[in-house]
Every structure is written in structure tokens, then in C-alpha cells.
PDB file of C-alpha atoms in Angstrom:
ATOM      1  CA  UNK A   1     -38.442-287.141-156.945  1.00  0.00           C
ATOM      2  CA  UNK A   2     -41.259-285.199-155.233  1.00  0.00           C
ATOM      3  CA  UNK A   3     -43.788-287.778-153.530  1.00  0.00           C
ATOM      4  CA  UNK A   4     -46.511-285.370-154.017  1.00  0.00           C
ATOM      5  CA  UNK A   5     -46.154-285.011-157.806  1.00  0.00           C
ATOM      6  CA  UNK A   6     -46.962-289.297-157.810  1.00  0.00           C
ATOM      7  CA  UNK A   7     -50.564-288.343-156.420  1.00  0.00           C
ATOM      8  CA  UNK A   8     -53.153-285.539-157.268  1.00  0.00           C
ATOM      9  CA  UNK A   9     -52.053-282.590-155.618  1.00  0.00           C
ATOM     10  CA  UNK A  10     -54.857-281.686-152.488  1.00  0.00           C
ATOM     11  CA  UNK A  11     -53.121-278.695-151.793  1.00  0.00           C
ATOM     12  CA  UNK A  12     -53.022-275.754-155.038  1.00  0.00           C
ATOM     13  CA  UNK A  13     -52.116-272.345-155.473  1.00  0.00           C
ATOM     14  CA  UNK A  14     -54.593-269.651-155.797  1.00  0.00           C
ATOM     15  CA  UNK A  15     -53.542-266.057-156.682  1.00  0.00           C
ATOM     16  CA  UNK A  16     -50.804-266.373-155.005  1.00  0.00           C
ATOM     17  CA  UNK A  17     -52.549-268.218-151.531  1.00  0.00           C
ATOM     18  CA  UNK A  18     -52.573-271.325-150.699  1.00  0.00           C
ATOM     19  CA  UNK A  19     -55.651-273.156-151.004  1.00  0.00           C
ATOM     20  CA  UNK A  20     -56.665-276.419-149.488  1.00  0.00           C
ATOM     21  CA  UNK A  21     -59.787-277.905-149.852  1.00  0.00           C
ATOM     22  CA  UNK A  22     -60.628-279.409-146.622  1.00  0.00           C
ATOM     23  CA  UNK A  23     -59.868-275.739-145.024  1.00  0.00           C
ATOM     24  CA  UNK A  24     -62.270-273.986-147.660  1.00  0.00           C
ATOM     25  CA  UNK A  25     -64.878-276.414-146.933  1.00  0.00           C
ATOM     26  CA  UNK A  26     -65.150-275.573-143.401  1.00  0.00           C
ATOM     27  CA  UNK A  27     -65.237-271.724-143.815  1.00  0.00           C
ATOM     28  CA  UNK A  28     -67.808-272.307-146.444  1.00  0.00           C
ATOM     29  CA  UNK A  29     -69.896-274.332-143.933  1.00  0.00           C
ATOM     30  CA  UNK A  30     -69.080-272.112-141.022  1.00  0.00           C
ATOM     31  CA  UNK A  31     -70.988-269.140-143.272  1.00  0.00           C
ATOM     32  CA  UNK A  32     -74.094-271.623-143.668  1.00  0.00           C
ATOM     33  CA  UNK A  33     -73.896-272.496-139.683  1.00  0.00           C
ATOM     34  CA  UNK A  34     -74.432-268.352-138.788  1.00  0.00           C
ATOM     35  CA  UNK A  35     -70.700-268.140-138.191  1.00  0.00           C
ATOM     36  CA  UNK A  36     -70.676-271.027-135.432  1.00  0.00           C
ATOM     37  CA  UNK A  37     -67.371-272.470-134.416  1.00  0.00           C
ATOM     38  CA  UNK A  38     -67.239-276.342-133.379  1.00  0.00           C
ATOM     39  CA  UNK A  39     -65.510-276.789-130.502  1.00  0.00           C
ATOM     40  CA  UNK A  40     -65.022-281.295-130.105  1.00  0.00           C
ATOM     41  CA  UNK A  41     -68.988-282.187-130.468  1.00  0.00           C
ATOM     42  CA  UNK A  42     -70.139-278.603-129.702  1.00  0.00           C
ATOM     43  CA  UNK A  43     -71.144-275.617-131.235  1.00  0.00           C
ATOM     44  CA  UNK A  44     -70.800-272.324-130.277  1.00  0.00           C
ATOM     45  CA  UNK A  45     -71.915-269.377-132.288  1.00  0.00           C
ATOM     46  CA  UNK A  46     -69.258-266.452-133.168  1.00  0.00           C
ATOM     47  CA  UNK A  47     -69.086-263.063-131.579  1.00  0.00           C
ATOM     48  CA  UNK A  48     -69.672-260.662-134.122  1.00  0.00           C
ATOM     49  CA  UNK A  49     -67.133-257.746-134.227  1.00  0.00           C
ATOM     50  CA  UNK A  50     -69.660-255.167-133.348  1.00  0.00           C
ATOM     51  CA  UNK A  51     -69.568-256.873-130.282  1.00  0.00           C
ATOM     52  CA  UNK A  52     -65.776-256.363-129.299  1.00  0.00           C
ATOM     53  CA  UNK A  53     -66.304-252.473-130.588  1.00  0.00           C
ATOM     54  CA  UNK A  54     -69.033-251.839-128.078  1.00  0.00           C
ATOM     55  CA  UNK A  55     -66.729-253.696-125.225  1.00  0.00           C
ATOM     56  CA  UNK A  56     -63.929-251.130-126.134  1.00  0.00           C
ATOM     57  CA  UNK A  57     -66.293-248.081-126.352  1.00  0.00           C
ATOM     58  CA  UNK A  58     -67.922-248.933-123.164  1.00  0.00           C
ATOM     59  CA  UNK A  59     -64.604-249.264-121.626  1.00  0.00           C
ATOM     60  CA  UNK A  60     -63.602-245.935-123.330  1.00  0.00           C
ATOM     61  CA  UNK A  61     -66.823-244.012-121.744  1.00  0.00           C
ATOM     62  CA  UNK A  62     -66.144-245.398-118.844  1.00  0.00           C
ATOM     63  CA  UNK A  63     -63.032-243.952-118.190  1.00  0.00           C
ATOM     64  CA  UNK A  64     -64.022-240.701-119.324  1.00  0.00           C
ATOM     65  CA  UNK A  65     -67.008-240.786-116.833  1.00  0.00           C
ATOM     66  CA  UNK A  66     -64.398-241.746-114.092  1.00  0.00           C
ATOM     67  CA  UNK A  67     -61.915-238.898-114.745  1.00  0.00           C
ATOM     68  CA  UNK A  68     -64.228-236.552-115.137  1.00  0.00           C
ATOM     69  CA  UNK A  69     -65.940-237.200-111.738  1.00  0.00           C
ATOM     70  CA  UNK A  70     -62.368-237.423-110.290  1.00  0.00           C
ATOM     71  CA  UNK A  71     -61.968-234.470-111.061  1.00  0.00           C
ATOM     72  CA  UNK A  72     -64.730-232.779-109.570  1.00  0.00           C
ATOM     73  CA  UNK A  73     -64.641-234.303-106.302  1.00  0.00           C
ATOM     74  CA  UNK A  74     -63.830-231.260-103.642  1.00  0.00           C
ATOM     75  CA  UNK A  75     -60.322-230.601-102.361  1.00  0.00           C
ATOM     76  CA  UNK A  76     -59.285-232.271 -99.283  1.00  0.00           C
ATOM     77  CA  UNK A  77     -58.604-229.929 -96.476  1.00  0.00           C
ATOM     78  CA  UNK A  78     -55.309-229.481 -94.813  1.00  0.00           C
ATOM     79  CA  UNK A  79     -54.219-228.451 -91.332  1.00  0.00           C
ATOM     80  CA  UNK A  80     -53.780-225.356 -91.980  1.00  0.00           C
ATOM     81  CA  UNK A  81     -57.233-224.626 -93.648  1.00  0.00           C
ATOM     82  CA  UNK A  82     -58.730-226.263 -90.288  1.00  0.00           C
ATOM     83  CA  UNK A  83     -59.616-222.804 -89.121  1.00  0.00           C
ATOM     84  CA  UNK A  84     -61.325-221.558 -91.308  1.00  0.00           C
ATOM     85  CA  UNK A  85     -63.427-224.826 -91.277  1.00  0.00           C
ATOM     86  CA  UNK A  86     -63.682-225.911 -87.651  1.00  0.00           C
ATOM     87  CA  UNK A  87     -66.727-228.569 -88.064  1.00  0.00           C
ATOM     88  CA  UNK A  88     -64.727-229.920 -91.677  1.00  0.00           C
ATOM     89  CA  UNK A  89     -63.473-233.564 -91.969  1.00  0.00           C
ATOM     90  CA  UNK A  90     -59.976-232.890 -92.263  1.00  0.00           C
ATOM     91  CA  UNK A  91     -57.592-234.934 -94.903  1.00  0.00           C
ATOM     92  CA  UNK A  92     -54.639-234.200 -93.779  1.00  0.00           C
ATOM     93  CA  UNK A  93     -55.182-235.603 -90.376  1.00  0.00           C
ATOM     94  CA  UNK A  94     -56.711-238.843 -91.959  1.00  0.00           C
ATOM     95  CA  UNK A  95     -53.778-239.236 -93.860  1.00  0.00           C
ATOM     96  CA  UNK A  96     -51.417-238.868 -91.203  1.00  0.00           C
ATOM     97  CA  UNK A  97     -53.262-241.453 -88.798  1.00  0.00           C
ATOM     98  CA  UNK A  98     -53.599-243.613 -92.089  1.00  0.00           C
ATOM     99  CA  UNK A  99     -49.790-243.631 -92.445  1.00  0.00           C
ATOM    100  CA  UNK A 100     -48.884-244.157 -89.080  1.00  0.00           C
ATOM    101  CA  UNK A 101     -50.777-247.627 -89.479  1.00  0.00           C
ATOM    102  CA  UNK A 102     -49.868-248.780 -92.979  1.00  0.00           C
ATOM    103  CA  UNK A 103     -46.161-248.042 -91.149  1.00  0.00           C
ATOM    104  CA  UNK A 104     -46.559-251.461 -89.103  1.00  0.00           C
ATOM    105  CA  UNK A 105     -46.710-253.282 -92.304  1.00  0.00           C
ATOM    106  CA  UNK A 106     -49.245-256.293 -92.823  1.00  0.00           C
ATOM    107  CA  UNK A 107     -51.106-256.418 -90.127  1.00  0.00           C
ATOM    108  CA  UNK A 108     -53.674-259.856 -90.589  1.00  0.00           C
ATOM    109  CA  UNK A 109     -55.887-261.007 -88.069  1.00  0.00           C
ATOM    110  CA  UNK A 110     -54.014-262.202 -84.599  1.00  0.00           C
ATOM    111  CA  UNK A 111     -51.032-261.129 -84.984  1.00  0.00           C
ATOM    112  CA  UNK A 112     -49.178-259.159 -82.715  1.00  0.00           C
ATOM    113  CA  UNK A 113     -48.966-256.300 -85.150  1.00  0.00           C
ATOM    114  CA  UNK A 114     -52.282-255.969 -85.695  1.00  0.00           C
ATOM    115  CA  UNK A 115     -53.693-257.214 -82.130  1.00  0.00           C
ATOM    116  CA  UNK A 116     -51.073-254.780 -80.324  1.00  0.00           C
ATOM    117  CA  UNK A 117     -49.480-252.803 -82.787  1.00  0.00           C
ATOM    118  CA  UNK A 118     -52.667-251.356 -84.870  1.00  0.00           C
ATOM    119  CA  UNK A 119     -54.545-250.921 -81.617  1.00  0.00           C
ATOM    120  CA  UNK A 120     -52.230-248.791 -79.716  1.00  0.00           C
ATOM    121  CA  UNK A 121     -52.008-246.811 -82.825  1.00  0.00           C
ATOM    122  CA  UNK A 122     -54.963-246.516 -82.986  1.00  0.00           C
ATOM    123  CA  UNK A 123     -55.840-245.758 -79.535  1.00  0.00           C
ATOM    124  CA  UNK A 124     -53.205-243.326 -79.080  1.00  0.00           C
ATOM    125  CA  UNK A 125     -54.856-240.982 -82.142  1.00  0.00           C
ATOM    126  CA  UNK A 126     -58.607-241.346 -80.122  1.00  0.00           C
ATOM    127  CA  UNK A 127     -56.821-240.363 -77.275  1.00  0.00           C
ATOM    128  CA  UNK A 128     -55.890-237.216 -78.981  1.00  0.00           C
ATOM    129  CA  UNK A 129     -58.425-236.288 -80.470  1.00  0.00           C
ATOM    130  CA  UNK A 130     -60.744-236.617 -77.826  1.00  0.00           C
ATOM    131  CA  UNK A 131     -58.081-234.390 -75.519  1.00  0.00           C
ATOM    132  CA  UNK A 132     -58.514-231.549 -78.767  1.00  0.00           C
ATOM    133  CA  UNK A 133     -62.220-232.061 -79.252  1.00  0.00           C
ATOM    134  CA  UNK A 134     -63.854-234.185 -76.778  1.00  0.00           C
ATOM    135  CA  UNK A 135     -64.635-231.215 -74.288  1.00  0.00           C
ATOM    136  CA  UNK A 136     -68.346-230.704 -75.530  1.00  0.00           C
ATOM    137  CA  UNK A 137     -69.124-234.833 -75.770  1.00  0.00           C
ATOM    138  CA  UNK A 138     -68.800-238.005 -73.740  1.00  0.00           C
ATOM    139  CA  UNK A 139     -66.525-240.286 -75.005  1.00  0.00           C
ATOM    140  CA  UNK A 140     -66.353-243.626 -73.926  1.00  0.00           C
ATOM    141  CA  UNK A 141     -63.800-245.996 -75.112  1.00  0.00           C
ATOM    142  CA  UNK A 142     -63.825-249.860 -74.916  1.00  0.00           C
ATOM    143  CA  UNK A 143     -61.662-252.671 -76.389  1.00  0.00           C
ATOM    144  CA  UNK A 144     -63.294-255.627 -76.700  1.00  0.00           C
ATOM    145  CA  UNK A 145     -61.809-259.041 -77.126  1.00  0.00           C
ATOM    146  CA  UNK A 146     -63.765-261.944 -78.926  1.00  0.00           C
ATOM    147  CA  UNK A 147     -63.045-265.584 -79.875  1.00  0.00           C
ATOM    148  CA  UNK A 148     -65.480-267.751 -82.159  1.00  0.00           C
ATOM    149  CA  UNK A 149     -65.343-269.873 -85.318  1.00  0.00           C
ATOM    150  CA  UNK A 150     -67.602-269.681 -87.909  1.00  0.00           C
ATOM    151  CA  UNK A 151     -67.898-272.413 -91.095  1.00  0.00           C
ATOM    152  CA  UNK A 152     -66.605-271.177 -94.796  1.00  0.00           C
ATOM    153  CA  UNK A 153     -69.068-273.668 -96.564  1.00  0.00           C
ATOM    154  CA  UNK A 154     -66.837-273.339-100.509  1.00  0.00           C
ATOM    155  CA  UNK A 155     -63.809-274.797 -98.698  1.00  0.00           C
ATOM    156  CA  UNK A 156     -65.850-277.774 -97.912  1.00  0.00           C
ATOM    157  CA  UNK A 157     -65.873-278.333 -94.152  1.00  0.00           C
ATOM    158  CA  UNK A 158     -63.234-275.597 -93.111  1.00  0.00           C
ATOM    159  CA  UNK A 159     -64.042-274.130 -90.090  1.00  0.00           C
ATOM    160  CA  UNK A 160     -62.167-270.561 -89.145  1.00  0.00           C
ATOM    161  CA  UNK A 161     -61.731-270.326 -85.094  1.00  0.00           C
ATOM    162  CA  UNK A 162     -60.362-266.951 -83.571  1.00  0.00           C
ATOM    163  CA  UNK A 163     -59.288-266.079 -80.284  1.00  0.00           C
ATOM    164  CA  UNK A 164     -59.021-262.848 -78.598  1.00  0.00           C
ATOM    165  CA  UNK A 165     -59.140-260.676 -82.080  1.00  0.00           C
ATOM    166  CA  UNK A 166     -59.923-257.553 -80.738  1.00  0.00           C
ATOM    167  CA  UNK A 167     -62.107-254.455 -81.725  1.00  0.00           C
ATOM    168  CA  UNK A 168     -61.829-251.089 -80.183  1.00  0.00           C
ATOM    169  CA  UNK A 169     -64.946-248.993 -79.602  1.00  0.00           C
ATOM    170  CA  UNK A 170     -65.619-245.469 -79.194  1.00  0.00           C
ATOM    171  CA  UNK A 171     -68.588-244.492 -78.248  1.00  0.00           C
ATOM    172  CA  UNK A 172     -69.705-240.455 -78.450  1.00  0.00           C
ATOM    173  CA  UNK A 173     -72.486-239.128 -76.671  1.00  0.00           C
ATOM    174  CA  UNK A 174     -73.353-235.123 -77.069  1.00  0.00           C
ATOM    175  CA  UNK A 175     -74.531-233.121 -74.856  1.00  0.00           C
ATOM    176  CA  UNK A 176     -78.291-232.897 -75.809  1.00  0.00           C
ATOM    177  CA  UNK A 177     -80.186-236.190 -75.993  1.00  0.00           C
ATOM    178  CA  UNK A 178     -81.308-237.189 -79.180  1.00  0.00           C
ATOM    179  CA  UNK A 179     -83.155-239.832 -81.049  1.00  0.00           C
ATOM    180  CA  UNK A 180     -80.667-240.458 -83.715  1.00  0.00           C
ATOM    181  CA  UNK A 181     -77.319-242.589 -83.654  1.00  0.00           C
ATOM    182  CA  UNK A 182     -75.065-243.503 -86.538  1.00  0.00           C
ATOM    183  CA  UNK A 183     -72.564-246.223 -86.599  1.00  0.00           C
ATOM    184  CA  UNK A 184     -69.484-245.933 -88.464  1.00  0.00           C
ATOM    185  CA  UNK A 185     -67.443-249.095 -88.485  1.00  0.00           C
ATOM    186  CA  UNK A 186     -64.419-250.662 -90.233  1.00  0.00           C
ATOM    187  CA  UNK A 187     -61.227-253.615 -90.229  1.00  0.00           C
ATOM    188  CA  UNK A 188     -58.044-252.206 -89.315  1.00  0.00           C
ATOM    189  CA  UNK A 189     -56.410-255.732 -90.227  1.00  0.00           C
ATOM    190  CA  UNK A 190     -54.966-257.198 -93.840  1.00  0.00           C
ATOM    191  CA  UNK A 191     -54.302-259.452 -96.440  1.00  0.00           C
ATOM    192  CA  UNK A 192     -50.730-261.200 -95.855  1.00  0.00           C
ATOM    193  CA  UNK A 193     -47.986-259.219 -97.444  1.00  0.00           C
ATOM    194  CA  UNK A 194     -50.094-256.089 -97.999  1.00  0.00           C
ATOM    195  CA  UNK A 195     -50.435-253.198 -95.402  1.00  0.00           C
ATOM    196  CA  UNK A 196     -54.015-252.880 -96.083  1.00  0.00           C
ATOM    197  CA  UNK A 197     -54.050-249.090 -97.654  1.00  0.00           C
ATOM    198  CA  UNK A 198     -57.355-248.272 -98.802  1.00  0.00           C
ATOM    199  CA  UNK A 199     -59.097-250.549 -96.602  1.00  0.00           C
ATOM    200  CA  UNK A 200     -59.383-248.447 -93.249  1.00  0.00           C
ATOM    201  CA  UNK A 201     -59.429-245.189 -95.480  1.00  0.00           C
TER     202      UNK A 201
END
């Protein structure tokens, strides 16, 4: 014998749906709340679905905008167009140091790939290129070693020490004095298990 026939049904059949009163008495109050939805003792109003269209459309432009400015960025220059442009920032060459150093593999801070390693990579392609181009400048090249620790205050109380991380400088001086200097500066270490890609680039 079915225990529910013993008892007023709560639970009926509408049109084929089940309705339930309790249920139907909360969406009816959630329309008179503004569309709020109680979360425990709180109440938190709903997003209207305008909301998530304008997300995805300003995704959407977004990634138009991106392409298209992508795509209009100029054409890197190889070595073979380097005569033709003989002050140009060449890619090529970029790429080909950038390589050469991403070849170590992860290179974090201290270790010996990135404390030996990365810098006689790196020194080896200043060297070069100051034996190609360096005939009109002064170069100076340094490789300085530092140790320190600093505090990282959101890991409560951990203090980061370093010794001997080193940082290679080069220094170019032209021939007629000038007023002006620009610095151009990056990391040539990484994240563990990454070789640090875009980073130097």
C-alpha cells in the first residue's frame, strides 16, 4: 500500500511537471526579493543575464582588438635583411641568443645553471657583438656579485637571503658625450620547472 496515499499528497502533478509547494513558494518570494538568492542567513542579489552577455561580448571584442593589432605589428627582421637595415633591431639574432638560453633549461636563482650557465651564455653573445659592432663605442663589461635578504611580509615572517646571485653589466659609451642615458634591464633567471621563455625576450 502506498504510504503517501494515507496522507494528503504535498507533492502534485501539474501539466505534466512536478509541483511542490515549498519549492513554488520560494521562487515566488525570490521574484518579490528583486531576484535575491539566500545563501545560510545572507542575501545576495542575482546577476541578471544581461550581465553574463556583456562578459561574453567584452571578451569577444577583446579578442578581435588583439588579433587585429597582432596582426599589424611590423615583420621581424632576419639576418639576411640586416643589410639593408644596418641600425635595425634584428629578430633573428634575438631569437637565436634567446634559444641558446632557454637550452639550459630552468634556470632559478643560485643555481649553477643560471649563476654559471646563463652568464657565460650570455657573456659569450656580448662578447660578440661587441667584436661585430663595438668599434665606434666603449664597452665596458662588469659582473657583479651580490648577497642580501630582504622580508616577504604575506608569508608572515619569511625572510629570503641570497648569496653571490650575480648580474652582468654592460655599459656603452659613444663616441660624442651626451646628456642622455637609457637603462635597459632584465632577469635572466626562472620559475622551477620552466625555462623562463618570454621573460628575458
Amino acid at each position: 500500500m502506498c504510504s503517501m496515499c494515507d496522507e494528503p499528497s504535498r507533492i502534485r502533478q501539474r501539466s505534466g511537471r512536478t509541483y511542490v509547494p515549498e519549492v513554488a513558494q520560494q521562487q515566488k518570494q525570490s521574484r518579490r526579493d528583486g531576484g535575491k538568492v539566500k545563501v545560510g542567513d545572507q542575501q545576495y542579489a542575482r546577476l541578471p543575464n544581461s550581465f553574463l552577455y556583456a562578459v561574453v561580448a567584452l571578451m569577444f571584442t577583446t579578442f578581435l582588438i588583439v588579433t587585429v593589432l597582432e596582426r599589424r605589428l611590423p615583420r621581424g627582421l632576419r639576418v639576411e635583411d640586416e643589410p639593408g637595415h644596418p641600425e635595425s633591431f634584428i629578430a633573428e639574432h634575438a631569437m637565436a641568443s634567446l634559444t641558446r638560453l632557454t637550452d639550459i633549461g630552468p634556470r632559478v636563482t643560485g643555481s649553477y645553471e643560471n649563476e654559471v650557465l646563463a652568464v657565460r651564455v650570455l657573456r659569450k653573445d656580448i662578447d660578440a657583438v661587441v667584436d661585430e659592432y663595438g668599434s665606434g663605442f666603449k664597452v665596458e663589461i662588469d659582473v657583479q656579485k651580490a648577497s642580501g635578504a630582504f622580508p616577504i611580509k604575506f608569508f608572515d615572517g619569511m625572510t629570503n637571503v641570497y648569496n653571490d646571485v650575480q648580474n652582468l653589466i654592460v655599459k656603452v659609451n659613444a663616441q660624442v658625450k651626451s646628456s642622455h642615458t637609457l637603462m635597459l634591464n632584465c632577469h635572466f633567471d626562472s620559475v622551477p620547472e620552466s625555462p623562463g621563455e618570454q621573460d628575458p625576450l
